[in-house]
Coordinates of C-alpha atoms (C1' of nucleotides) in Angstrom, one line a residue:
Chain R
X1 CA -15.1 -4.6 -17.7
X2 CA -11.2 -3.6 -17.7
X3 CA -9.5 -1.4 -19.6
X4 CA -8.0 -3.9 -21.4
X5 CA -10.7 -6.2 -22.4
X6 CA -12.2 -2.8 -23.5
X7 CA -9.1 -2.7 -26.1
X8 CA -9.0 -6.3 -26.7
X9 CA -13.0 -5.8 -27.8
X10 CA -11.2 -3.1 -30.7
X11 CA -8.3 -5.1 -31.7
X12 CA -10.0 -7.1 -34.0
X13 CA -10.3 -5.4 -37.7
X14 CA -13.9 -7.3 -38.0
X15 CA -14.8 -5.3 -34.8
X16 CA -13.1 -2.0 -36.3
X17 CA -15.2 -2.0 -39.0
X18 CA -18.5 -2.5 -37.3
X19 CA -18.1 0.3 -35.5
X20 CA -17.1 2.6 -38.5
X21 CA -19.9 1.1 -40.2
X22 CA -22.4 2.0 -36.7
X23 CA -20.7 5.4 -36.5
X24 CA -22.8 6.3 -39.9
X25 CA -26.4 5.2 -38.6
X26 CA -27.6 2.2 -37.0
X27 CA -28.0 -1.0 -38.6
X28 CA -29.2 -4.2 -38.0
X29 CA -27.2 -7.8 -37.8
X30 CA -27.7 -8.4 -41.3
X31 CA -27.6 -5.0 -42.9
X32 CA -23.9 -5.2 -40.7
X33 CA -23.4 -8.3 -42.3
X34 CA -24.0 -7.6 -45.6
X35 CA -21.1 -6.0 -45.5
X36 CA -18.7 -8.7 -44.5
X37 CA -18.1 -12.1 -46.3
X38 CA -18.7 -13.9 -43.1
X39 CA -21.7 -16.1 -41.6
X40 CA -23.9 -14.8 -39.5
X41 CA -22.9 -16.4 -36.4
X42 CA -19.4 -15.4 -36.9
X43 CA -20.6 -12.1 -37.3
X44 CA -23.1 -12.6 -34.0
X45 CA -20.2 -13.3 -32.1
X46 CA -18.4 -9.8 -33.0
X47 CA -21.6 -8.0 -32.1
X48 CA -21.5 -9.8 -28.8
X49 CA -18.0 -8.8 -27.8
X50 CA -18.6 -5.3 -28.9
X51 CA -21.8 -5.4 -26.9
X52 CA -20.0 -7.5 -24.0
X53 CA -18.0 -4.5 -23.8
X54 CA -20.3 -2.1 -23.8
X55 CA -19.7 -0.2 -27.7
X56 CA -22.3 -1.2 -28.7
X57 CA -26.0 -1.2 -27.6
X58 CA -28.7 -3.4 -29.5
X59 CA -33.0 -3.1 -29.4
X60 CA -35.0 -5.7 -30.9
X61 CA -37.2 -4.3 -34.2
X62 CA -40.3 -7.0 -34.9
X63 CA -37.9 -9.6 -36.5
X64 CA -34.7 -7.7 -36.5
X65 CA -31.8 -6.6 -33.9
X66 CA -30.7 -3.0 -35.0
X67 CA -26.8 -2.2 -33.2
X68 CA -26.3 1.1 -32.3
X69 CA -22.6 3.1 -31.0
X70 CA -22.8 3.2 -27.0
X71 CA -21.5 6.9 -27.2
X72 CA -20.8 7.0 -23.9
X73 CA -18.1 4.6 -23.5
X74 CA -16.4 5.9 -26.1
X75 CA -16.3 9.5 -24.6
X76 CA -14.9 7.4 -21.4
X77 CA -12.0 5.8 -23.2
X78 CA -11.5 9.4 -25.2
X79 CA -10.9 10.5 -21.3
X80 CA -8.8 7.7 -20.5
X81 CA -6.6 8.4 -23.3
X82 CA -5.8 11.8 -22.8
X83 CA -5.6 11.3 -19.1
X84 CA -3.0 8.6 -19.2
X85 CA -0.1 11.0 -19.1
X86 CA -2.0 13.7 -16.3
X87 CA -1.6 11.2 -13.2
X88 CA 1.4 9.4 -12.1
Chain A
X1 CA 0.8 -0.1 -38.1
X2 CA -3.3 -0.3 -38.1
X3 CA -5.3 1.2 -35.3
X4 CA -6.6 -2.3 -34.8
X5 CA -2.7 -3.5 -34.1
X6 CA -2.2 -0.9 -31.5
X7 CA -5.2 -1.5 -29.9
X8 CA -3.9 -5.3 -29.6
X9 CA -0.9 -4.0 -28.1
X10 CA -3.2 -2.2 -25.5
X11 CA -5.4 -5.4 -24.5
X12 CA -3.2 -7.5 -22.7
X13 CA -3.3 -7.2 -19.1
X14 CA 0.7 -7.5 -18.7
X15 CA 1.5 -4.9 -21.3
X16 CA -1.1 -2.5 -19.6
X17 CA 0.8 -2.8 -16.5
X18 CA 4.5 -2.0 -18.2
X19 CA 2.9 1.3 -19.7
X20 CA 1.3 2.3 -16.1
X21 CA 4.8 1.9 -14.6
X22 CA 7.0 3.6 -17.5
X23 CA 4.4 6.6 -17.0
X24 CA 6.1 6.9 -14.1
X25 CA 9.7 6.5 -15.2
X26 CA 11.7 5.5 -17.3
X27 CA 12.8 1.8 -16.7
X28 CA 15.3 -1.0 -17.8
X29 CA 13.8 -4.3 -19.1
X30 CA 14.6 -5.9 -15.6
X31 CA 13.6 -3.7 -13.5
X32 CA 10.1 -3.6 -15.8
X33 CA 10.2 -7.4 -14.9
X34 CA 10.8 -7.0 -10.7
X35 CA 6.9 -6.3 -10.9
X36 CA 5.9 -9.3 -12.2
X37 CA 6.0 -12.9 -11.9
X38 CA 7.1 -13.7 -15.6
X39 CA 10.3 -15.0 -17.1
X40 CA 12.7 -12.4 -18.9
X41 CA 11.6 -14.1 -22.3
X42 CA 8.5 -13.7 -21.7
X43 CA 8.6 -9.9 -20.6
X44 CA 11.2 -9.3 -24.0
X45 CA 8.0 -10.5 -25.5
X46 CA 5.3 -8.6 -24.3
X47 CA 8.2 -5.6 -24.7
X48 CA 8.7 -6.4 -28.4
X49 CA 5.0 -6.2 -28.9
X50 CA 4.7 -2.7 -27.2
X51 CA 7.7 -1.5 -29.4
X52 CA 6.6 -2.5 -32.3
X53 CA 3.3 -0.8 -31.6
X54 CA 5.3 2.4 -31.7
X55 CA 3.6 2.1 -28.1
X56 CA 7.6 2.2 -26.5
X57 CA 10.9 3.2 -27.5
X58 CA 14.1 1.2 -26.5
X59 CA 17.6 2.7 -26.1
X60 CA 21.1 0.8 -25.3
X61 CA 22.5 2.0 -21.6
X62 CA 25.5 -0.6 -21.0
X63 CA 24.1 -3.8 -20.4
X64 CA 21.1 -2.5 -19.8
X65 CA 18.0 -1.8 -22.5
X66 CA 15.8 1.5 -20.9
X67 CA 12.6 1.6 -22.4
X68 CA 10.5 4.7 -22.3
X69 CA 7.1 5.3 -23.4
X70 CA 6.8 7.2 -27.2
X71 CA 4.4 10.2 -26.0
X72 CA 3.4 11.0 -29.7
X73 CA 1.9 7.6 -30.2
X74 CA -0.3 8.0 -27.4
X75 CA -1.4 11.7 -28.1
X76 CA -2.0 10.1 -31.5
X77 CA -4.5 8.0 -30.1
X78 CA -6.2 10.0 -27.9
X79 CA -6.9 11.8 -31.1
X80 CA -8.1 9.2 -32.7
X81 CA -10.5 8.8 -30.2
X82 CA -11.9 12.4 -29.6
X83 CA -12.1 12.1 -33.3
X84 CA -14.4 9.0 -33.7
X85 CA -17.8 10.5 -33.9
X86 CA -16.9 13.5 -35.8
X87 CA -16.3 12.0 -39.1
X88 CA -18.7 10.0 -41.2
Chain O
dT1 C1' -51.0 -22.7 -36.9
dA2 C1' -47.5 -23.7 -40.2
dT3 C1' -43.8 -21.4 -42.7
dA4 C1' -40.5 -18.0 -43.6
dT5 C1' -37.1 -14.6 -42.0
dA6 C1' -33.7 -12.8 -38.6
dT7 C1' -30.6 -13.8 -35.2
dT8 C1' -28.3 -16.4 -31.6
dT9 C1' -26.5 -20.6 -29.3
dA10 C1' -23.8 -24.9 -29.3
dG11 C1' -20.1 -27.5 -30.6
dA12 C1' -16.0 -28.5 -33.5
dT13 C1' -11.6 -26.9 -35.5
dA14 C1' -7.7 -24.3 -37.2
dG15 C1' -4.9 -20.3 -36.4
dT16 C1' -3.0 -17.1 -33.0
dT17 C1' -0.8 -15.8 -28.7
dG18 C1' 1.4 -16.0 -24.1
dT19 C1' 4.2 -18.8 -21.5
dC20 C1' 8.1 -21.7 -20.7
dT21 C1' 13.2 -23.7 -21.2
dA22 C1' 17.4 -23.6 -23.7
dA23 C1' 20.6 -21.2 -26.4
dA24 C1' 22.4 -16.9 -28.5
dT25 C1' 24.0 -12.1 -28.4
dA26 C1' 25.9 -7.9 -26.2
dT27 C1' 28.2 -5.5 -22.7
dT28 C1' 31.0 -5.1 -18.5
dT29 C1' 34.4 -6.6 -15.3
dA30 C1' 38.1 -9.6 -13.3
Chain X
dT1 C1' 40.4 -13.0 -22.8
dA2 C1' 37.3 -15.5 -19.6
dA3 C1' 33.4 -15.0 -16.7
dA4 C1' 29.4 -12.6 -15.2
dT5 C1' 25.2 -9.9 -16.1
dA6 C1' 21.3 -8.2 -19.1
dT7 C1' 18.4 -9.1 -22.6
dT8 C1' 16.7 -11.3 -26.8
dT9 C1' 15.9 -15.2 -30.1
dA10 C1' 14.3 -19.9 -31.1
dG11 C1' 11.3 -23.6 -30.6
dA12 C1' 7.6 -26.1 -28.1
dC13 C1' 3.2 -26.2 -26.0
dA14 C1' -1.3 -25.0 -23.8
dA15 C1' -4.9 -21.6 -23.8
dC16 C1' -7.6 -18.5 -26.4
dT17 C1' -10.2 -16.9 -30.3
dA18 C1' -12.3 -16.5 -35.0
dT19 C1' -14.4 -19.3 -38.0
dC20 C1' -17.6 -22.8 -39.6
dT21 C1' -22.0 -26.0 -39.7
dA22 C1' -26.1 -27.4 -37.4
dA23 C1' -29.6 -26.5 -34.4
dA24 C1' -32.4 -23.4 -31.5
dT25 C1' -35.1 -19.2 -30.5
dA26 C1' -38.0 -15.2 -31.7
dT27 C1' -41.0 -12.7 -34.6
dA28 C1' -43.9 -11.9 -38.7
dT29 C1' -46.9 -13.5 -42.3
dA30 C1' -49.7 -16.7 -45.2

DNA sequence: TATATATTTAGATAGTTGTCTAAATATTTA
DNA sequence: TAAATATTTAGACAACTATCTAAATATATA
């Protein structure tokens, strides 16, 4: 994954607020998309960006898929940020 | 401007590019466009975008237009970022 | 095992975006 | 003031993306 496919995963307000809403405990598809007026498929194809570019992790529960924050990654692109002015 | 907007500005491979070399200097918008293989319209684009993003700022030197990055934007959104996780 | 529930995959479509050419605007120089 | 240089604006178009409906997959329960 690039950089910018990394951004390109958070430029999308849908996507913004799935991760606000993951940021407060983990939920699964539906509980997610309970708060959205979309359909779940539109909603399963957020989730899989986010989880193409590794935000997100998921974990299967019996029937459900509970989506989680991939911490790390954002701690990466917390780095990345800062850094940008430090090297030429 | 929305986070999500800025990030938009930030996922495009070109744009990406423009920041990485006005980290280095300052630059005029045809010199910006001697590294790539674009027309001028569509690099005035991709600039537009940037600036409006508060990602940029433009000034008038002669016939030329130097644009520079806006250092506050981006310490903004490394803040943002180190901030993500420590507020519900 | 049949049915219900949760989610994803497939395929279609409308809206957005990056690219181009042509034309317009702004500045400098002959 | 006319021509040259630098850049942007306008308009068209192809590629990409967010959305939808319909169907498929996976798990749980009657």
């Amino acid at each position: 994954m690039t950089l910018h496919s990394t951004f390109a995963a958070l430029a999308d307000p849908t996507r913004h607020k799935i991760l606000m809403l993951l940021k407060k405990k983990d939920m699964s598809a539906g509980e997610i998309g309970s708060h959205f007026d979309i359909t779940a498929p539109s909603l399963s194809h957020h989730l899989g960006i986010l989880k193409n570019a590794d935000l997100v992790k998921s974990r299967r529960n019996g029937q459900e898929i509970i989506y989680s924050l991939s911490i790390s990654t954002f701690e990466e692109l917390s780095d990345t940020m800062i850094n940008f002015f430090k090297t030429k």
